[in-house]
Amino acid sequence: MQQPANIDLKSPELYTNRLISLLEFNRRVLEQAKDPEVPLLERLKFLCILSTNMDEFFEIRLSGIKQKAELGSVQTDIDGRSPQEVLRSTGTLAHEIVHEQYQVLNEQVIPALAENSIHFVRRNHWSQAQRDWLRCYFEEQLLPVLSPLGLDPAHPFPKVLNKSLNFILSLEGKDAFGRNSGFAIVQAPRSLPRVIQLPEEEIGGGGPHDFVFLSSVIHAFVNDLFPGMTVRDCYQFRVTRNSDLFIDEEEVDDLMRALEGELPQRRYGQAVRLEVAANCPDDMADLLLNEFELSRDDLYQVDGPVNLNRLMAVYDLVERTDLKYPSFTPALPTALSSGADIFKTIHKRDILLHHPFQSFLPVIELVRQAAEDQNVLAIKQTLYRTGPDSAIVENLVKAAQAGKEVTVVIELLARFDERENIVLANRLQEAGAHVVYGVVGYKTHCKMLLVVRREGAKLRNYVHLGTGNYHSRTARLYTDYGLLTAEKSVAEDVHRIFLQLTSLGRFKDLHRLLQAPFTLHEQVITRINREAELAEAGKTGRVIAKVNALTEPRTIQALYRASQAGAEIDLIVRGICVLRPGIEGVSDNIRVRSIVGRFLEHTRVFYFGNDGNPDIFCSSADWMDRNFFRRVESAFPVIDLQTRQRIVDDLNCYLRDNRQAWLLGSDGTYTRSQPDLEEEPFNAQQVLLETLSEDS
């Protein structure tokens, strides 16, 4: 098939703006909170997740565009929009999403919770017994830690922490020195719970699941903070700040020390958003906007708590299994049943784990047995996010203390986990492990574990490669693949990458793995082009890619060319996708879907049909500029025939989903997939949960 000569594949009309695409993903998360088929407390949880997502959108994504706009940049994005145009478009969409978020909370979720005897008790509905208990709570638990700050020339507007809960008040009467009162600020420490559960047995009324917002308690008794004066008005507010760290890695001698010095500044970066109570009058909102150097476009007036994420406490406090997703125990492959020698098992054949449907415990067990096995000489691992109290870290410490050669590559610049990773690095070093911080200018994002074991007169390498982090908690929430293998060429490649990360030396090409920033992008393009050539030759050209984001222009252009050549392309993209499918003469043969459900889709899988002899890779990398060119990433081949078929079956499962799938149109908008009249509803995540549990 001849490629149309008159279509410029770089034309802005062929692309969607990445920030708008990200906000559209957040709209899909909001739809989960609206879905009556989702258990009620899970709907509340999705509202909390959306709040966290929007915080990061403003802290990281929008703050960068805002800086460019303020500097007068005229550089356009891939869709042809200037920073100023992006700010306007995303601002309108963000306001719509936040408004609908609170509408869903107040008009759907809270009333439904009340019908199920879970109440958020408003101040004007407190009983006398509840008021008495809350006054006592205020005096004993809140009053000692609150620091009211009157504003005057000697008491300037205080520094306000990023995303902290604050109140602005107007006062009447004379202060202690006989002067007329004005405005004041009350800051709520982060240690205070934002939701307070009323004790049914102490109050002698109400229900077991009655809650009060911290903001309501402070509003009710705030006069106690200003004796002799009267609080006329009191309104909550929260400011979101630019939280993207800037460290010139090439100008620092010690990355850890530089990072430790920069982290505190994140709390006080440039303000990018102001949230205030919906009933806050214009003059007080303008006072705050002026203080934080923001415009009316940056003002979000919300009818409820300014940080819905803190309502996650309610999900944890209410033990109502009927209002949550059914609990499940991640399956354990039969070959790795309790007590199995994990090295013998992996030596026999590759083992593919699909989290969270299958347990993360085998990965922990590999590190545990390696730490205790006298034949294990060395353990090498990359760590990006691990979480506190990590069992993997505990076993790495034990291995180092036992005298084994332990090398850990820790990415200090893992966004929002920097402080934890510094603590982790220090702990491992104190135990005797070799710790390096990746490569200057490139985040180490690949997920690799290498165990070197003496077996007779030889050394054998055992490897774990993953698409997600070594984090046991997220392994229960994110879908990820993990491959346990002793395949010689794969293990040799992992060994070479570790040598590269520690010695910084150049090594020959890898046997099996693709690696960013060196070969991954080139090889993805090469394989897409091969599918185009097959299609042009009248054979079957086929690409299936499952990623979290698709933004890299040359990859998209290769996909467009393959579509023009007649290759069939299915893309499963959870979040940002700037490619537009279904454009006549360009992307007719490309279909894009996003799966949003109980678990966060995080697996990255690349399938290239190769006319019946497919190449299949799992990867730590999305198809984005940063993953291809500014990170150390790996894509590992799936070699074992049974394992390959499992992954193909999984991909087909996602392509059949008609319950949690959203289909992307050529105009950049998403439509929720619905089963046809003759079709049965098909939920991919539920099917995988049931299938993998049965097969293990």
Coordinates of C-alpha atoms in Angstrom, one line a residue, residues 54-560:
M54 CA -5.0 16.7 40.5
D55 CA -2.5 17.8 43.1
E56 CA 0.4 16.2 41.1
F57 CA -1.0 17.8 37.9
F58 CA -0.7 21.3 39.4
E59 CA 2.5 20.6 41.3
I60 CA 4.5 19.1 38.4
R61 CA 2.7 19.4 35.1
L62 CA 0.9 22.7 35.1
S63 CA 3.7 24.5 37.1
G64 CA 6.1 23.9 34.3
I65 CA 3.8 25.3 31.6
K66 CA 3.0 28.2 33.9
Q67 CA 6.7 29.1 34.1
K68 CA 7.0 29.0 30.4
A69 CA 4.0 31.2 29.9
E70 CA 5.3 33.7 32.4
L71 CA 8.6 33.9 30.7
G72 CA 6.8 34.6 27.4
S73 CA 7.9 31.4 25.7
V74 CA 6.3 30.9 22.2
Q75 CA 7.6 27.4 21.8
T76 CA 4.6 25.3 20.8
D77 CA 3.7 21.7 21.9
I78 CA 3.3 18.8 19.6
D79 CA -0.3 19.9 18.9
G80 CA 0.7 23.4 18.0
R81 CA -0.5 25.2 21.1
S82 CA 1.6 27.8 22.9
P83 CA 2.1 27.6 26.7
Q84 CA -0.4 30.5 27.1
E85 CA -3.0 28.5 25.1
V86 CA -2.3 25.3 27.0
L87 CA -2.8 27.2 30.3
R88 CA -6.2 28.5 29.2
S89 CA -7.4 25.2 27.9
T90 CA -6.3 23.1 30.8
G91 CA -7.5 25.7 33.3
T92 CA -11.0 25.5 31.9
L93 CA -11.0 21.7 31.9
A94 CA -9.4 21.5 35.4
H95 CA -12.2 23.7 36.8
E96 CA -14.8 21.6 35.2
I97 CA -13.3 18.4 36.7
V98 CA -13.0 19.8 40.2
H99 CA -16.5 21.2 40.1
E100 CA -17.9 17.9 39.1
Q101 CA -15.8 16.1 41.7
Y102 CA -17.4 18.0 44.5
Q103 CA -20.8 17.7 42.9
V104 CA -20.4 13.9 42.9
L105 CA -19.2 14.0 46.5
N106 CA -22.1 16.1 47.8
E107 CA -25.0 14.9 45.6
Q108 CA -24.1 11.2 45.1
V109 CA -21.5 9.7 47.4
I110 CA -22.3 11.4 50.7
P111 CA -26.1 10.8 50.5
A112 CA -25.5 7.2 49.5
L113 CA -23.1 6.8 52.5
A114 CA -25.8 8.2 54.8
E115 CA -28.2 5.6 53.4
N116 CA -25.7 3.1 54.6
S117 CA -25.4 4.6 58.1
I118 CA -22.1 6.4 57.4
H119 CA -22.5 10.0 58.2
F120 CA -20.5 13.2 57.8
V121 CA -22.2 15.2 60.5
R122 CA -22.5 18.9 59.7
R123 CA -22.1 21.6 62.4
N124 CA -25.7 22.6 62.3
H125 CA -26.8 19.0 62.9
W126 CA -24.6 18.3 65.9
S127 CA -26.5 17.1 68.9
Q128 CA -25.7 18.7 72.3
A129 CA -23.9 15.5 73.3
Q130 CA -21.8 15.6 70.1
R131 CA -21.1 19.3 70.5
D132 CA -19.9 18.8 74.1
W133 CA -17.6 15.9 73.2
L134 CA -16.2 17.9 70.2
R135 CA -15.6 20.9 72.5
C136 CA -13.6 18.7 74.8
Y137 CA -11.8 17.2 71.9
F138 CA -10.9 20.8 70.6
E139 CA -9.6 21.9 74.0
E140 CA -7.6 18.8 74.7
Q141 CA -6.4 17.7 71.2
L142 CA -6.4 20.8 69.0
L143 CA -6.0 23.9 71.0
P144 CA -2.5 23.0 72.3
V145 CA -1.1 22.6 68.8
L146 CA -2.9 25.4 66.9
S147 CA -1.0 28.7 66.6
P148 CA -3.3 31.6 65.6
L149 CA -1.4 34.4 63.8
G150 CA -2.9 37.9 63.8
L151 CA -1.8 40.0 60.8
D152 CA -0.2 43.4 61.3
P153 CA 3.1 45.0 60.3
A154 CA 4.9 43.1 63.0
H155 CA 3.1 39.9 62.2
P156 CA 3.4 39.5 58.4
F157 CA 1.5 36.8 56.4
P158 CA 3.1 33.5 57.4
K159 CA 4.8 31.1 55.1
V160 CA 2.1 28.6 54.1
L161 CA 3.2 25.0 53.5
N162 CA 2.4 23.3 50.2
K163 CA -1.0 21.6 50.4
S164 CA -1.5 22.4 54.1
L165 CA -4.9 23.1 55.6
N166 CA -5.2 26.8 56.7
F167 CA -8.0 29.2 57.7
I168 CA -8.3 32.9 57.0
L169 CA -10.3 34.9 59.5
S170 CA -11.7 38.4 59.9
L171 CA -11.9 39.7 63.5
E172 CA -13.9 42.3 65.4
G173 CA -13.1 44.0 68.6
K174 CA -9.9 45.2 70.3
D175 CA -6.8 43.1 70.6
A176 CA -4.8 42.8 73.8
F177 CA -3.0 46.1 73.1
G178 CA -6.2 48.1 72.5
R179 CA -5.9 48.1 68.7
N180 CA -8.6 47.3 66.2
S181 CA -8.6 43.8 65.0
G182 CA -8.1 42.8 61.4
F183 CA -7.3 39.5 59.7
A184 CA -5.7 36.3 61.1
I185 CA -4.4 33.0 59.9
V186 CA -4.8 29.6 61.6
Q187 CA -2.6 26.8 60.3
A188 CA -3.6 23.2 61.0
P189 CA -0.6 20.9 61.5
R190 CA -0.4 17.9 59.2
S191 CA -0.3 15.7 62.2
L192 CA -3.9 16.4 62.9
P193 CA -6.5 14.0 61.5
R194 CA -8.7 15.7 58.9
V195 CA -11.6 13.4 59.7
I196 CA -12.7 12.7 63.3
Q197 CA -14.7 9.7 64.2
L198 CA -17.3 10.3 66.9
P199 CA -17.2 7.6 69.6
E200 CA -20.7 6.2 69.8
E201 CA -20.2 4.7 73.3
E202 CA -19.0 8.0 74.8
I203 CA -21.6 10.2 73.2
G204 CA -24.5 7.8 73.8
G205 CA -26.1 8.5 70.5
G206 CA -25.6 8.6 66.8
G207 CA -24.1 5.7 65.0
P208 CA -20.8 3.7 64.9
H209 CA -19.7 5.5 61.7
D210 CA -20.4 9.1 62.4
F211 CA -17.6 11.5 61.3
V212 CA -16.8 15.2 61.5
F213 CA -14.4 17.2 59.4
L214 CA -11.5 18.8 61.3
S215 CA -12.4 22.1 59.5
S216 CA -15.9 22.0 61.0
V217 CA -14.5 21.6 64.5
I218 CA -12.1 24.5 64.0
H219 CA -14.9 26.6 62.6
A220 CA -17.1 25.8 65.6
F221 CA -14.6 26.7 68.3
V222 CA -12.2 29.1 66.6
N223 CA -13.3 32.0 68.9
D224 CA -11.4 30.3 71.7
L225 CA -8.2 31.1 69.9
F226 CA -8.9 34.8 70.0
P227 CA -10.1 35.7 73.6
G228 CA -11.6 39.2 73.8
M229 CA -12.3 39.3 70.1
T230 CA -15.0 38.0 67.9
V231 CA -14.4 35.9 64.8
R232 CA -16.7 37.3 62.1
D233 CA -15.7 35.1 59.2
C234 CA -13.6 31.9 58.9
Y235 CA -12.8 30.1 55.7
Q236 CA -10.5 27.2 54.9
F237 CA -7.9 27.5 52.1
R238 CA -5.0 25.5 50.7
V239 CA -2.3 26.5 48.3
T240 CA -0.6 24.2 45.9
R241 CA 3.0 25.0 45.0
N242 CA 5.5 24.0 42.3
S243 CA 7.1 20.9 43.6
D244 CA 9.4 20.0 40.8
L245 CA 13.0 19.9 42.2
F246 CA 15.8 21.6 40.3
I247 CA 19.2 20.2 40.8
D248 CA 22.0 20.8 38.3
E249 CA 23.5 17.3 38.6
E250 CA 26.6 18.2 36.6
E251 CA 27.4 21.0 39.0
V252 CA 27.2 19.1 42.3
D253 CA 29.8 16.9 43.8
D254 CA 27.5 14.9 46.0
L255 CA 24.0 14.3 44.7
M256 CA 22.6 13.1 48.0
R257 CA 23.8 16.2 49.9
A258 CA 22.4 18.5 47.2
L259 CA 19.1 16.7 47.2
E260 CA 18.9 16.9 51.0
G261 CA 19.4 20.7 50.7
E262 CA 16.8 21.1 48.0
L263 CA 14.0 19.0 49.5
P264 CA 12.8 21.6 52.1
Q265 CA 12.3 24.1 49.4
R266 CA 9.6 22.0 47.8
R267 CA 7.3 23.0 50.6
Y268 CA 7.6 26.7 49.6
G269 CA 7.8 26.7 45.8
Q270 CA 6.0 29.1 43.7
A271 CA 2.2 29.0 44.2
V272 CA 0.2 27.6 41.3
R273 CA -3.3 27.0 42.7
L274 CA -5.4 28.4 45.5
E275 CA -8.4 26.4 46.9
V276 CA -10.9 28.1 49.1
A277 CA -14.2 27.4 50.6
A278 CA -17.1 27.9 48.2
N279 CA -18.7 30.6 50.4
C280 CA -15.4 32.6 50.8
P281 CA -16.2 36.2 49.9
D282 CA -14.4 37.9 47.0
D283 CA -12.5 40.3 49.2
M284 CA -10.9 37.6 51.3
A285 CA -10.2 35.4 48.2
D286 CA -8.6 38.4 46.5
L287 CA -6.4 39.0 49.6
L288 CA -5.1 35.5 49.4
L289 CA -4.6 35.6 45.6
N290 CA -2.6 38.8 46.0
E291 CA -0.5 37.3 48.8
F292 CA 0.3 34.2 46.7
E293 CA 0.7 36.2 43.4
L294 CA -2.0 34.3 41.7
S295 CA -4.9 35.3 39.3
R296 CA -8.6 34.5 39.4
D297 CA -7.9 31.7 36.9
D298 CA -5.9 30.0 39.6
L299 CA -8.7 30.1 42.2
Y300 CA -10.7 27.0 42.9
Q301 CA -13.8 27.4 45.1
V302 CA -14.8 24.0 46.5
D303 CA -17.9 22.9 48.4
G304 CA -16.3 20.6 50.9
P305 CA -12.9 19.9 52.4
V306 CA -10.1 21.4 50.4
N307 CA -8.2 18.1 50.3
L308 CA -10.5 15.2 49.6
N309 CA -7.6 12.8 49.7
R310 CA -7.7 12.9 53.5
L311 CA -11.1 11.2 53.3
M312 CA -9.2 8.0 52.6
A313 CA -9.2 7.7 56.4
V314 CA -12.9 6.9 56.2
Y315 CA -12.3 4.0 53.8
D316 CA -9.8 2.6 56.3
L317 CA -11.9 3.2 59.4
V318 CA -15.2 1.7 58.1
E319 CA -15.2 -2.1 58.1
R320 CA -18.0 -2.7 55.7
T321 CA -17.0 -5.5 53.3
D322 CA -20.4 -5.1 51.5
L323 CA -19.3 -1.6 50.4
K324 CA -15.8 -2.5 49.2
Y325 CA -14.4 -4.7 46.5
P326 CA -14.3 -8.4 47.5
S327 CA -11.1 -9.2 49.2
F328 CA -8.8 -11.7 47.5
T329 CA -5.5 -13.5 48.3
P330 CA -3.0 -13.1 45.4
A331 CA -2.3 -16.5 43.9
L332 CA 1.0 -18.3 44.3
P333 CA 2.2 -20.4 41.4
T334 CA 2.2 -24.1 42.2
A335 CA 5.9 -24.4 41.4
L336 CA 6.6 -21.8 44.1
S337 CA 4.5 -23.2 46.9
S338 CA 5.7 -22.8 50.5
G339 CA 9.1 -24.4 51.2
A340 CA 10.2 -24.7 47.5
D341 CA 13.8 -24.1 46.7
I342 CA 13.4 -21.0 44.5
F343 CA 16.7 -21.5 42.7
K344 CA 15.9 -25.1 41.6
T345 CA 12.5 -23.9 40.5
I346 CA 13.7 -21.0 38.4
H347 CA 16.5 -23.2 37.0
K348 CA 13.9 -25.6 35.6
R349 CA 11.9 -22.9 33.7
D350 CA 10.9 -19.2 33.6
I351 CA 8.2 -18.1 35.9
L352 CA 6.0 -15.1 35.0
L353 CA 4.2 -13.3 37.8
H354 CA 1.2 -11.0 37.0
H355 CA 0.6 -8.8 40.0
P356 CA -1.7 -8.2 41.8
F357 CA -3.5 -11.3 40.6
Q358 CA -0.4 -13.3 41.6
S359 CA 1.6 -12.8 44.7
F360 CA 4.7 -10.6 45.0
L361 CA 6.0 -12.9 47.7
P362 CA 8.2 -15.0 45.3
V363 CA 10.2 -11.8 44.6
I364 CA 10.7 -11.3 48.3
E365 CA 11.5 -15.0 48.7
L366 CA 14.2 -14.8 46.1
V367 CA 16.0 -12.1 48.0
R368 CA 15.4 -13.8 51.3
Q369 CA 16.8 -17.2 50.2
A370 CA 19.7 -15.4 48.4
A371 CA 20.5 -13.6 51.7
E372 CA 20.6 -16.9 53.6
D373 CA 22.1 -19.2 51.0
Q374 CA 25.8 -19.8 51.6
N375 CA 26.3 -20.5 47.9
V376 CA 25.1 -17.0 46.9
L377 CA 28.1 -14.7 46.4
A378 CA 26.5 -11.5 45.2
I379 CA 23.1 -9.7 45.0
K380 CA 22.6 -6.6 42.7
Q381 CA 19.4 -4.7 42.6
T382 CA 17.9 -1.4 41.3
L383 CA 15.5 0.4 43.7
Y384 CA 13.2 3.2 42.5
R385 CA 10.3 3.0 45.0
T386 CA 10.2 0.5 47.8
G387 CA 8.1 1.9 50.6
P388 CA 8.9 2.0 54.3
D389 CA 9.6 -1.3 56.2
S390 CA 10.4 -3.1 52.9
A391 CA 11.0 -6.8 53.3
I392 CA 13.3 -6.7 50.3
V393 CA 15.4 -4.0 51.9
E394 CA 15.5 -6.0 55.2
N395 CA 16.9 -9.0 53.4
L396 CA 19.4 -6.9 51.4
V397 CA 20.7 -5.5 54.8
K398 CA 20.9 -9.1 56.2
A399 CA 22.8 -10.2 53.1
A400 CA 25.3 -7.3 53.4
Q401 CA 25.8 -7.9 57.1
A402 CA 26.4 -11.6 56.3
G403 CA 29.3 -10.6 54.1
K404 CA 27.8 -11.1 50.7
E405 CA 28.6 -8.7 47.9
V406 CA 25.5 -6.4 47.8
T407 CA 25.2 -3.7 45.3
V408 CA 22.2 -1.4 45.1
V409 CA 21.5 1.2 42.5
I410 CA 19.1 3.7 44.2
E411 CA 17.4 6.4 42.2
L412 CA 17.4 9.4 44.6
L413 CA 15.3 11.5 42.3
A414 CA 12.2 9.2 42.3
R415 CA 9.6 12.0 42.5
F416 CA 8.1 12.4 46.0
D417 CA 10.1 9.4 47.3
E418 CA 13.4 11.3 47.5
R419 CA 13.5 11.6 51.3
E420 CA 12.7 7.9 51.8
N421 CA 15.3 6.9 49.3
I422 CA 18.0 8.9 51.1
V423 CA 17.1 7.1 54.4
L424 CA 17.2 3.8 52.5
A425 CA 20.6 4.6 51.0
N426 CA 22.2 5.5 54.3
R427 CA 20.8 2.3 55.9
L428 CA 22.2 0.1 53.2
Q429 CA 25.6 1.7 53.3
E430 CA 25.7 1.3 57.1
A431 CA 25.1 -2.4 56.6
G432 CA 28.0 -2.7 54.2
A433 CA 26.3 -2.6 50.9
H434 CA 27.7 -0.8 47.9
V435 CA 25.2 2.0 47.0
V436 CA 25.3 4.1 43.9
Y437 CA 22.8 6.7 42.7
G438 CA 22.4 5.8 39.1
V439 CA 23.8 8.0 36.3
V440 CA 24.0 11.8 36.3
G441 CA 21.4 13.2 33.9
Y442 CA 19.5 9.9 33.6
K443 CA 17.0 8.4 36.1
T444 CA 17.6 4.8 36.7
H445 CA 14.1 3.5 36.1
C446 CA 14.7 -0.2 35.1
K447 CA 13.6 -2.9 37.5
M448 CA 16.3 -5.5 37.9
L449 CA 17.5 -8.0 40.4
L450 CA 20.5 -10.3 39.9
V451 CA 21.7 -13.1 42.2
V452 CA 25.1 -14.7 41.5
R453 CA 25.2 -18.3 43.0
R454 CA 28.0 -20.9 43.0
E455 CA 26.7 -24.2 41.8
G456 CA 29.5 -26.8 41.7
A457 CA 32.4 -25.4 39.8
K458 CA 30.3 -22.8 38.0
L459 CA 28.6 -19.6 38.8
R460 CA 24.9 -19.2 37.7
N461 CA 23.0 -16.0 37.5
Y462 CA 19.3 -15.8 38.6
V463 CA 17.3 -12.8 37.6
H464 CA 14.1 -10.9 38.3
L465 CA 12.9 -8.3 35.7
G466 CA 9.8 -6.3 36.3
T467 CA 7.6 -3.6 34.8
G468 CA 6.9 -2.1 38.2
N469 CA 8.6 -1.2 41.5
Y470 CA 9.9 -3.4 44.2
H471 CA 7.1 -2.2 46.5
S472 CA 4.9 -4.8 48.2
R473 CA 2.0 -2.4 48.7
T474 CA 1.7 -1.2 45.2
A475 CA 2.1 -4.8 44.0
R476 CA -1.4 -5.2 45.5
L477 CA -2.8 -2.1 43.7
Y478 CA -0.9 -2.0 40.3
T479 CA -0.9 -4.5 37.5
D480 CA 2.7 -5.4 36.7
Y481 CA 4.6 -8.3 35.2
G482 CA 7.7 -9.9 36.9
L483 CA 9.8 -12.5 35.2
L484 CA 12.0 -14.9 37.2
T485 CA 14.6 -16.5 34.9
A486 CA 18.0 -18.1 34.8
E487 CA 18.2 -18.0 31.0
K488 CA 21.9 -17.4 30.3
S489 CA 21.8 -14.7 27.7
V490 CA 19.2 -12.6 29.6
A491 CA 21.1 -12.9 32.8
E492 CA 24.3 -11.9 31.0
D493 CA 22.6 -8.8 29.7
V494 CA 21.4 -7.9 33.2
H495 CA 24.9 -8.4 34.5
R496 CA 26.3 -6.0 31.8
I497 CA 23.7 -3.3 32.7
F498 CA 24.7 -3.5 36.3
L499 CA 28.4 -3.2 35.4
Q500 CA 27.5 -0.2 33.3
L501 CA 25.6 1.5 36.1
T502 CA 28.4 1.0 38.6
S503 CA 31.5 1.4 36.5
L504 CA 30.1 3.8 33.9
G505 CA 32.1 1.8 31.3
R506 CA 30.9 1.1 27.7
F507 CA 29.9 -2.5 27.0
K508 CA 29.2 -4.4 23.8
D509 CA 25.6 -4.7 22.6
L510 CA 23.3 -6.7 24.7
H511 CA 22.2 -10.1 23.6
R512 CA 18.5 -10.0 24.4
L513 CA 17.5 -6.9 26.3
L514 CA 16.7 -3.5 24.8
Q515 CA 18.1 -0.6 26.8
A516 CA 17.3 3.1 27.0
P517 CA 18.9 5.5 26.3
F518 CA 20.8 3.3 23.8
T519 CA 18.8 0.8 21.8
L520 CA 15.2 0.8 23.0
H521 CA 13.8 3.6 20.9
E522 CA 15.7 2.5 17.8
Q523 CA 14.5 -1.1 18.1
V524 CA 10.9 -0.2 18.8
I525 CA 10.9 2.0 15.6
T526 CA 12.6 -0.8 13.7
R527 CA 10.0 -3.4 14.7
I528 CA 7.1 -1.1 13.9
N529 CA 8.6 -0.4 10.5
R530 CA 9.0 -4.1 9.9
E531 CA 5.3 -4.6 10.5
A532 CA 4.6 -1.9 8.0
E533 CA 6.8 -3.6 5.4
L534 CA 5.0 -6.9 6.0
A535 CA 1.7 -5.3 5.5
E536 CA 2.9 -3.6 2.3
A537 CA 4.0 -7.0 1.1
G538 CA 0.5 -8.4 1.6
K539 CA 1.4 -10.2 4.8
T540 CA 0.1 -9.6 8.3
G541 CA 1.4 -6.6 10.0
R542 CA 0.4 -6.5 13.7
V543 CA 1.3 -4.3 16.7
I544 CA -0.2 -4.4 20.2
A545 CA 1.3 -2.1 22.8
K546 CA 0.2 -1.7 26.4
V547 CA 1.8 1.3 28.0
N548 CA 0.9 4.0 30.6
A549 CA 1.6 6.9 28.2
L550 CA 2.3 7.5 24.5
T551 CA 3.8 10.8 23.6
E552 CA 7.1 10.3 21.7
P553 CA 6.7 11.9 18.2
R554 CA 8.9 9.6 16.1
T555 CA 7.2 6.5 17.6
I556 CA 3.8 7.9 16.8
Q557 CA 4.9 8.8 13.3
A558 CA 6.1 5.2 12.8
L559 CA 2.7 3.9 14.0
Y560 CA 1.0 6.3 11.6

